[in-house]
Amino acid sequence: HPLAHRAMMAFNYRFHPALTLIKRQQELWDKNSGLWACFSDQYRPDVPEWGLLLDHVSHSVDTLLWLSGMETMEVERASHSENKTIESWFLAGTMGSHKFNIWEGVRQTEVSKRAWVSGPFGNLEVNPAMDIMMSAMYWVFLAHLSDSQSFPVGLEDGVRVQRVLEKVAEVENGHN
């Protein structure tokens, strides 16, 4: 098939209206701000068998890399916690000369989904917009099928995130 060599990653937060707006306004950012962060806390009765790291943390890693324009993260600290009411991951490290923190939590008890992204643009609450994100991602996918351009979220983005997640697992297991 002529499109068999092409792939688009499903990093849906690149299509969140508030995040795409903030990305387009980069010239307004305070370039001296030294901290990037993602925080997410939500209810989910079951986490897929591939786990919270791949299912949720991957999106936070991609969001920070995409917004910052950085190629990778140096993971200095990673901790995973799980009990009967919550599973969470905490990551800390650097992206270039900037520090980053990520905290992802999924609870077994019902809570309202809360998420924030922080960076040189300040603090941004990321309200749920799954239908909007998925629809936008779908239309971008269809638009790029008919031309020879690469997808805006390609396989290389997935590989970049996967490399960071491998480092997270190493650090969390004490093999850094």
XYZ file of N, CA, C and O in Angstrom:
704
model
N 0.836 -1.180 0.000
C 0.000 0.000 0.000
C 0.884 1.248 0.000
O 1.890 1.294 0.718
N 0.538 2.284 -0.742
C 1.406 3.467 -0.848
C 1.564 4.257 0.463
O 2.505 5.030 0.606
N 0.687 4.060 1.410
C 0.786 4.781 2.685
C 1.343 3.913 3.814
O 1.379 4.341 4.959
N 1.787 2.714 3.504
C 2.233 1.770 4.531
C 3.438 2.276 5.319
O 3.642 1.862 6.449
N 4.217 3.167 4.760
C 5.414 3.674 5.434
C 5.131 4.866 6.352
O 6.035 5.371 6.992
N 3.891 5.289 6.440
C 3.536 6.482 7.215
C 2.781 6.095 8.479
O 1.997 5.163 8.488
N 3.037 6.840 9.555
C 2.346 6.577 10.827
C 2.056 7.908 11.519
O 2.828 8.854 11.414
N 0.929 7.958 12.208
C 0.597 9.121 13.014
C 0.380 8.640 14.444
O -0.363 7.695 14.676
N 1.027 9.288 15.385
C 0.882 8.934 16.794
C -0.367 9.607 17.359
O -0.730 10.690 16.941
N -0.969 8.971 18.344
C -2.195 9.505 18.955
C -1.876 10.287 20.227
O -2.341 9.968 21.308
N -1.070 11.332 20.094
C -0.807 12.224 21.216
C -1.856 13.325 21.182
O -1.622 14.434 20.710
N -3.038 12.979 21.678
C -4.213 13.819 21.517
C -4.132 15.171 22.212
O -4.812 16.105 21.823
N -3.266 15.332 23.226
C -3.201 16.632 23.894
C -2.571 17.708 23.012
O -2.720 18.896 23.270
N -1.927 17.330 21.926
C -1.443 18.314 20.959
C -2.615 18.991 20.243
O -2.428 19.987 19.556
N -3.808 18.426 20.411
C -4.998 18.961 19.754
C -5.971 19.581 20.754
O -7.099 19.905 20.407
N -5.538 19.740 21.998
C -6.384 20.384 23.005
C -6.423 21.885 22.701
O -5.369 22.502 22.502
N -7.611 22.487 22.650
C -7.702 23.898 22.255
C -6.827 24.845 23.081
O -6.160 25.719 22.517
N -6.799 24.703 24.384
C -6.000 25.605 25.225
C -4.502 25.405 24.988
O -3.733 26.379 24.966
N -4.072 24.159 24.804
C -2.648 23.890 24.581
C -2.194 24.349 23.200
O -1.090 24.880 23.052
N -3.032 24.150 22.179
C -2.649 24.619 20.839
C -2.580 26.142 20.803
O -1.702 26.710 20.164
N -3.473 26.806 21.531
C -3.434 28.264 21.595
C -2.156 28.743 22.278
O -1.469 29.644 21.771
N -1.812 28.143 23.396
C -0.605 28.560 24.121
C 0.646 28.283 23.283
O 1.588 29.068 23.282
N 0.659 27.197 22.534
C 1.803 26.870 21.662
C 1.956 27.934 20.569
O 3.073 28.338 20.252
N 0.837 28.412 20.014
C 0.893 29.434 18.965
C 1.335 30.798 19.507
O 1.717 31.662 18.734
N 1.300 30.981 20.823
C 1.663 32.268 21.422
C 3.056 32.258 22.056
O 3.329 33.026 22.966
N 3.943 31.426 21.548
C 5.280 31.274 22.142
C 6.046 32.587 22.273
O 6.819 32.753 23.209
N 5.840 33.504 21.350
C 6.585 34.765 21.409
C 6.224 35.592 22.641
O 6.965 36.494 23.027
N 5.118 35.277 23.308
C 4.690 35.998 24.502
C 5.217 35.374 25.802
O 5.034 35.939 26.870
N 5.853 34.216 25.698
C 6.298 33.510 26.889
C 7.473 34.208 27.558
O 8.309 34.822 26.903
N 7.581 34.035 28.870
C 8.737 34.497 29.636
C 9.846 33.460 29.456
O 9.832 32.412 30.087
N 10.788 33.745 28.606
C 11.840 32.767 28.258
C 12.771 32.437 29.431
O 13.538 31.499 29.373
N 12.714 33.235 30.492
C 13.583 32.992 31.641
C 12.976 32.033 32.649
O 13.629 31.661 33.611
N 11.723 31.659 32.456
C 11.084 30.736 33.390
C 11.797 29.393 33.330
O 12.049 28.864 32.254
N 12.124 28.854 34.493
C 12.943 27.655 34.514
C 12.228 26.369 34.849
O 12.864 25.338 34.969
N 10.902 26.387 35.008
C 10.207 25.166 35.404
C 9.049 24.847 34.465
O 8.232 25.704 34.154
N 9.006 23.596 34.039
C 7.887 23.053 33.276
C 7.246 21.989 34.163
O 7.947 21.266 34.871
N 5.931 21.874 34.108
C 5.264 20.867 34.938
C 3.945 20.427 34.317
O 3.286 21.199 33.616
N 3.589 19.185 34.590
C 2.270 18.632 34.270
C 1.739 17.974 35.537
O 2.477 17.275 36.236
N 0.477 18.199 35.794
C -0.207 17.587 36.927
C -1.542 17.073 36.420
O -2.254 17.777 35.719
N -1.864 15.840 36.754
C -3.148 15.269 36.348
C -3.634 14.322 37.437
O -2.881 13.491 37.932
N -4.889 14.481 37.795
C -5.524 13.661 38.831
C -6.925 13.348 38.338
O -7.681 14.266 38.010
N -7.258 12.077 38.252
C -8.568 11.726 37.723
C -9.043 10.374 38.226
O -8.267 9.581 38.732
N -10.322 10.155 38.044
C -10.953 8.876 38.361
C -10.897 7.993 37.126
O -11.157 8.438 36.017
N -10.557 6.757 37.357
C -10.619 5.755 36.293
C -10.761 4.410 36.988
O -9.883 4.013 37.746
N -11.854 3.702 36.735
C -12.077 2.450 37.463
C -11.061 1.356 37.148
O -10.796 0.498 37.967
N -10.462 1.431 35.959
C -9.465 0.417 35.610
C -8.420 1.039 34.691
O -8.733 1.751 33.756
N -7.167 0.763 34.997
C -6.059 1.194 34.158
C -5.754 0.029 33.218
O -5.762 -1.127 33.638
N -5.509 0.288 31.931
C -5.200 -0.801 31.006
C -4.016 -1.636 31.492
O -3.166 -1.149 32.245
N -3.947 -2.849 31.038
C -2.900 -3.761 31.513
C -1.494 -3.280 31.177
O -0.540 -3.672 31.820
N -1.352 -2.389 30.194
C -0.026 -1.863 29.878
C 0.402 -0.783 30.857
O 1.532 -0.336 30.825
N -0.487 -0.342 31.740
C -0.123 0.487 32.878
C -0.218 1.988 32.682
O -0.336 2.501 31.575
N -0.168 2.661 33.800
C -0.294 4.112 33.856
C 0.864 4.821 33.155
O 0.683 5.864 32.537
N 2.045 4.256 33.226
C 3.214 4.879 32.597
C 2.979 5.056 31.099
O 3.162 6.143 30.555
N 2.562 3.994 30.422
C 2.320 4.079 28.982
C 1.007 4.785 28.657
O 0.914 5.504 27.661
N -0.003 4.589 29.477
C -1.335 5.103 29.154
C -1.502 6.583 29.467
O -2.215 7.279 28.758
N -0.877 7.104 30.497
C -1.060 8.493 30.894
C 0.232 9.303 30.888
O 0.271 10.397 30.330
N 1.270 8.784 31.520
C 2.516 9.535 31.653
C 3.097 9.854 30.272
O 3.655 10.934 30.056
N 2.913 8.955 29.320
C 3.414 9.195 27.961
C 2.846 10.492 27.387
O 3.555 11.235 26.696
N 1.594 10.793 27.680
C 0.976 12.019 27.163
C 1.569 13.262 27.832
O 1.765 14.290 27.171
N 1.856 13.183 29.119
C 2.477 14.325 29.802
C 3.890 14.571 29.272
O 4.286 15.718 29.058
N 4.643 13.499 29.066
C 5.992 13.628 28.504
C 5.901 14.287 27.128
O 6.615 15.256 26.838
N 5.008 13.788 26.268
C 4.867 14.370 24.937
C 4.437 15.827 25.005
O 4.959 16.669 24.266
N 3.486 16.146 25.878
C 2.999 17.524 25.984
C 4.139 18.478 26.334
O 4.285 19.533 25.706
N 4.966 18.107 27.313
C 6.069 18.991 27.693
C 7.129 19.092 26.591
O 7.639 20.184 26.326
N 7.444 17.979 25.940
C 8.420 18.029 24.842
C 7.896 18.879 23.691
O 8.610 19.709 23.128
N 6.631 18.691 23.342
C 6.019 19.427 22.232
C 5.954 20.923 22.534
O 6.353 21.747 21.714
N 5.437 21.280 23.707
C 5.324 22.699 24.042
C 6.687 23.375 24.123
O 6.870 24.495 23.646
N 7.662 22.694 24.728
C 8.983 23.295 24.937
C 9.849 23.280 23.686
O 10.796 24.053 23.586
N 9.548 22.381 22.753
C 10.385 22.231 21.572
C 11.654 21.442 21.839
O 12.529 21.339 20.982
N 11.751 20.838 23.022
C 12.937 20.054 23.386
C 12.857 18.666 22.745
O 11.780 18.155 22.473
N 14.017 18.076 22.543
C 14.084 16.749 21.946
C 13.968 15.629 22.974
O 13.513 14.538 22.652
N 14.421 15.883 24.204
C 14.401 14.828 25.207
C 14.366 15.425 26.606
O 14.486 16.632 26.774
N 14.199 14.534 27.571
C 14.220 14.896 28.982
C 15.275 14.046 29.665
O 15.415 12.872 29.344
N 15.972 14.653 30.589
C 16.886 13.899 31.439
C 16.135 13.600 32.730
O 15.846 14.512 33.504
N 15.799 12.345 32.939
C 15.018 11.948 34.107
C 15.974 11.696 35.264
O 16.842 10.836 35.192
N 15.816 12.474 36.335
C 16.679 12.349 37.504
C 15.986 11.614 38.645
O 16.644 11.008 39.478
N 14.679 11.689 38.663
C 13.912 11.033 39.723
C 12.617 10.490 39.130
O 11.959 11.167 38.352
N 12.278 9.266 39.511
C 11.021 8.656 39.065
C 10.527 7.750 40.182
O 11.278 6.930 40.693
N 9.278 7.931 40.566
C 8.723 7.051 41.591
C 7.292 6.684 41.224
O 6.525 7.504 40.719
N 6.983 5.440 41.472
C 5.668 4.870 41.183
C 5.064 4.427 42.507
O 5.746 3.825 43.334
N 3.795 4.729 42.693
C 3.107 4.352 43.918
C 1.746 3.772 43.550
O 1.074 4.274 42.646
N 1.376 2.725 44.249
C 0.089 2.093 43.960
C -0.468 1.479 45.236
O 0.248 0.814 45.970
N -1.730 1.758 45.494
C -2.449 1.087 46.568
C -3.881 0.860 46.097
O -4.172 1.051 44.915
N -4.783 0.475 46.986
C -6.130 0.113 46.530
C -6.967 1.316 46.090
O -7.992 1.144 45.446
N -6.533 2.556 46.376
C -7.332 3.723 46.004
C -6.703 4.603 44.935
O -7.397 5.365 44.283
N -5.375 4.532 44.749
C -4.715 5.418 43.781
C -3.445 4.777 43.235
O -2.742 4.060 43.935
N -3.178 5.061 41.975
C -1.890 4.731 41.349
C -1.329 6.043 40.843
O -2.048 6.848 40.249
N -0.042 6.278 41.078
C 0.543 7.539 40.636
C 1.999 7.367 40.214
O 2.672 6.420 40.610
N 2.447 8.318 39.404
C 3.836 8.439 38.988
C 4.282 9.871 39.242
O 3.527 10.817 38.974
N 5.506 10.024 39.720
C 6.128 11.336 39.845
C 7.466 11.275 39.119
O 8.254 10.359 39.340
N 7.718 12.251 38.252
C 8.990 12.350 37.531
C 9.565 13.735 37.748
O 8.832 14.724 37.813
N 10.874 13.821 37.813
C 11.559 15.107 37.904
C 12.867 15.004 37.145
O 13.481 13.935 37.068
N 13.283 16.120 36.583
C 14.536 16.139 35.845
C 14.700 17.450 35.113
O 14.187 18.482 35.556
N 15.402 17.382 33.977
C 15.653 18.588 33.195
C 15.326 18.356 31.719
O 15.399 17.236 31.220
N 14.974 19.459 31.072
C 14.830 19.533 29.609
C 15.711 20.705 29.208
O 15.344 21.853 29.460
N 16.866 20.423 28.661
C 17.807 21.500 28.377
C 18.217 22.151 29.694
O 18.605 21.468 30.637
N 18.068 23.456 29.793
C 18.432 24.166 31.023
C 17.234 24.339 31.960
O 17.353 24.991 32.989
N 16.104 23.762 31.613
C 14.880 23.911 32.404
C 14.586 22.652 33.212
O 14.792 21.539 32.739
N 14.079 22.841 34.412
C 13.630 21.719 35.232
C 12.203 21.348 34.840
O 11.460 22.177 34.332
N 11.843 20.076 35.084
C 10.462 19.655 34.864
C 10.011 18.747 35.999
O 10.815 18.075 36.633
N 8.709 18.730 36.227
C 8.038 17.796 37.139
C 6.788 17.288 36.438
O 6.103 18.061 35.759
N 6.503 16.018 36.639
C 5.247 15.428 36.156
C 4.668 14.616 37.300
O 5.383 13.820 37.923
N 3.387 14.819 37.574
C 2.671 13.973 38.525
C 1.381 13.533 37.851
O 0.585 14.357 37.401
N 1.212 12.233 37.746
C 0.014 11.626 37.165
C -0.603 10.714 38.202
O 0.072 9.833 38.734
N -1.867 10.911 38.491
C -2.562 10.049 39.433
C -3.900 9.591 38.883
O -4.615 10.365 38.240
N -4.211 8.348 39.116
C -5.511 7.786 38.743
C -6.089 7.145 39.993
O -5.454 6.305 40.629
N -7.287 7.589 40.336
C -7.950 7.128 41.562
C -9.055 6.132 41.254
O -9.698 6.199 40.217
N -9.277 5.245 42.218
C -10.387 4.293 42.137
C -11.685 4.910 42.663
O -12.750 4.384 42.425
N -11.566 6.007 43.407
C -12.739 6.709 43.907
C -13.028 7.889 42.984
O -12.111 8.473 42.397
N -14.291 8.232 42.855
C -14.663 9.283 41.913
C -14.197 10.655 42.374
O -14.459 11.074 43.486
N -13.452 11.316 41.508
C -13.021 12.700 41.684
C -13.190 13.383 40.330
O -13.173 12.734 39.290
N -13.347 14.683 40.356
C -13.381 15.430 39.100
C -11.985 15.432 38.504
O -10.992 15.574 39.223
N -11.910 15.283 37.188
C -10.611 15.296 36.523
C -10.016 16.699 36.654
O -10.671 17.693 36.392
N -8.758 16.728 37.095
C -8.033 17.985 37.228
C -6.692 17.842 36.534
O -6.016 16.831 36.695
N -6.337 18.847 35.754
C -5.038 18.821 35.075
C -4.539 20.244 34.862
O -5.327 21.140 34.569
N -3.219 20.414 35.025
C -2.575 21.697 34.793
C -1.268 21.464 34.059
O -0.620 20.440 34.233
N -0.896 22.428 33.253
C 0.415 22.462 32.621
C 1.013 23.816 32.970
O 0.330 24.840 32.904
N 2.279 23.820 33.370
C 2.974 25.063 33.705
C 4.250 25.160 32.886
O 4.881 24.155 32.578
N 4.596 26.372 32.553
C 5.812 26.635 31.797
C 6.033 28.126 31.728
O 5.470 28.883 32.534
N 6.796 28.591 30.751
C 7.085 30.015 30.650
C 5.866 30.871 30.336
O 5.933 32.087 30.367
N 4.756 30.247 30.060
C 3.487 30.928 29.793
C 2.655 31.083 31.055
O 1.580 31.668 31.029
N 3.123 30.530 32.178
C 2.380 30.556 33.435
C 1.740 29.204 33.698
O 2.213 28.181 33.203
N 0.674 29.208 34.469
C -0.062 27.981 34.796
C -1.346 27.945 33.986
O -2.077 28.928 33.933
N -1.607 26.805 33.377
C -2.778 26.648 32.526
C -3.581 25.447 32.990
O -3.063 24.321 32.995
N -4.825 25.672 33.377
C -5.699 24.542 33.691
C -6.157 23.932 32.382
O -6.569 24.640 31.458
N -6.066 22.619 32.291
C -6.430 21.896 31.076
C -7.740 21.166 31.361
O -7.742 20.099 31.972
N -8.833 21.777 30.947
C -10.151 21.190 31.183
C -10.413 20.057 30.198
O -9.912 20.077 29.070
N -11.202 19.063 30.605
C -11.496 17.943 29.703
C -12.077 18.428 28.373
O -12.952 19.289 28.338
N -11.551 17.872 27.280
C -12.013 18.223 25.933
C -11.786 17.052 24.987
O -11.355 17.236 23.851
N -12.046 15.841 25.466
C -11.725 14.648 24.681
C -12.389 14.640 23.312
O -11.742 14.336 22.303
N -13.673 14.991 23.222
C -14.355 14.981 21.920
C -13.702 15.957 20.945
O -13.495 15.626 19.775
N -13.358 17.135 21.413
C -12.724 18.138 20.562
C -11.350 17.656 20.101
O -11.002 17.758 18.923
N -10.556 17.118 21.034
C -9.208 16.657 20.694
C -9.260 15.513 19.683
O -8.523 15.519 18.697
N -10.125 14.543 19.930
C -10.180 13.378 19.041
C -10.692 13.762 17.653
O -10.193 13.263 16.644
N -11.656 14.654 17.605
C -12.174 15.111 16.319
C -11.096 15.855 15.534
O -10.885 15.603 14.338
N -10.391 16.767 16.192
C -9.317 17.512 15.525
C -8.224 16.571 15.040
O -7.721 16.710 13.914
N -7.848 15.603 15.866
C -6.806 14.647 15.494
C -7.251 13.826 14.280
O -6.477 13.603 13.351
N -8.499 13.422 14.263
C -9.055 12.643 13.151
C -8.996 13.444 11.845
O -8.561 12.928 10.812
N -9.398 14.720 11.896
C -9.416 15.532 10.685
C -8.009 15.822 10.193
O -7.765 15.854 8.979
N -7.070 16.005 11.076
C -5.672 16.202 10.669
C -5.148 14.923 10.011
O -4.482 14.969 8.977
N -5.483 13.789 10.601
C -5.081 12.500 10.024
C -5.620 12.364 8.595
O -4.877 12.059 7.660
N -6.918 12.606 8.412
C -7.523 12.490 7.080
C -6.914 13.477 6.087
O -6.662 13.123 4.933
N -6.676 14.702 6.533
C -6.105 15.713 5.637
C -4.719 15.316 5.145
O -4.362 15.609 4.002
N -3.950 14.649 5.977
C -2.586 14.278 5.592
C -2.514 12.956 4.818
O -1.460 12.614 4.305
N -3.606 12.231 4.742
C -3.604 11.002 3.943
C -3.501 11.301 2.455
O -2.937 10.527 1.697
N -4.063 12.435 2.043
C -4.130 12.735 0.615
C -2.912 13.478 0.081
O -2.843 13.753 -1.104
N -1.967 13.804 0.928
C -0.770 14.486 0.430
C 0.480 13.715 0.851
O 0.413 12.732 1.578
N 1.605 14.170 0.397
C 2.848 13.450 0.699
C 3.554 13.993 1.938
O 4.637 13.528 2.268
N 2.953 14.966 2.612
C 3.559 15.503 3.825
C 3.529 14.456 4.929
O 2.638 13.619 4.975
N 4.488 14.559 5.829
C 4.458 13.658 6.973
C 3.392 14.141 7.954
O 3.001 15.313 7.956
N 2.912 13.245 8.776
C 1.920 13.601 9.770
C 2.552 14.538 10.795
O 3.737 14.397 11.117
N 1.770 15.476 11.350
C 2.351 16.413 12.319
C 2.755 15.754 13.639
O 3.525 16.326 14.404
N 2.246 14.574 13.893
C 2.634 13.800 15.075
C 3.054 12.431 14.548
O 2.231 11.539 14.377
N 4.335 12.301 14.263
C 4.811 11.113 13.590
C 5.453 10.079 14.487
O 5.555 10.242 15.717
N 5.901 9.026 13.861
C 6.542 7.918 14.558
C 7.739 8.392 15.374
O 7.978 7.919 16.483
N 8.489 9.376 14.848
C 9.660 9.879 15.578
C 9.256 10.492 16.922
O 10.002 10.413 17.896
N 8.062 11.081 16.995
C 7.571 11.615 18.273
C 7.308 10.486 19.264
O 7.628 10.602 20.450
N 6.736 9.402 18.782
C 6.494 8.242 19.633
C 7.781 7.618 20.128
O 7.893 7.232 21.298
N 8.772 7.526 19.256
C 10.074 6.967 19.643
C 10.743 7.866 20.680
O 11.306 7.383 21.665
N 10.659 9.173 20.494
C 11.242 10.125 21.449
C 10.622 9.937 22.835
O 11.317 9.866 23.839
N 9.297 9.828 22.903
C 8.618 9.618 24.182
C 8.988 8.262 24.768
O 9.246 8.142 25.966
N 9.042 7.233 23.933
C 9.383 5.895 24.414
C 10.771 5.868 25.045
O 10.989 5.234 26.069
N 11.717 6.595 24.468
C 13.074 6.656 25.044
C 13.052 7.281 26.437
O 13.759 6.833 27.339
N 12.247 8.327 26.608
C 12.124 8.948 27.934
C 11.496 7.958 28.911
O 11.959 7.809 30.045
N 10.442 7.243 28.475
C 9.776 6.286 29.364
C 10.705 5.141 29.753
O 10.642 4.637 30.876
N 11.570 4.714 28.843
C 12.558 3.686 29.183
C 13.501 4.203 30.269
O 13.851 3.475 31.197
N 13.900 5.464 30.170
C 14.756 6.069 31.186
C 14.016 6.179 32.513
O 14.589 5.944 33.581
N 12.713 6.507 32.458
C 11.890 6.553 33.684
C 11.931 5.208 34.377
O 12.152 5.119 35.587
N 11.716 4.128 33.635
C 11.716 2.784 34.213
C 13.089 2.456 34.818
O 13.170 1.875 35.899
N 14.167 2.830 34.131
C 15.512 2.586 34.657
C 15.738 3.342 35.965
O 16.256 2.774 36.934
N 15.390 4.605 35.985
C 15.599 5.426 37.183
C 14.748 4.899 38.335
O 15.219 4.772 39.461
N 13.499 4.574 38.050
C 12.597 4.075 39.086
C 13.094 2.758 39.658
O 12.938 2.483 40.850
N 13.736 1.951 38.849
C 14.266 0.665 39.297
C 15.691 0.764 39.840
O 16.317 -0.251 40.125
N 16.221 1.987 39.922
C 17.565 2.177 40.486
C 18.696 1.842 39.549
O 19.822 1.604 39.996
N 18.447 1.817 38.237
C 19.489 1.464 37.263
C 19.940 2.661 36.447
O 20.218 2.565 35.273
N 20.024 3.833 37.061
C 20.390 5.025 36.281
C 21.849 5.161 36.210
O 22.764 5.273 36.543
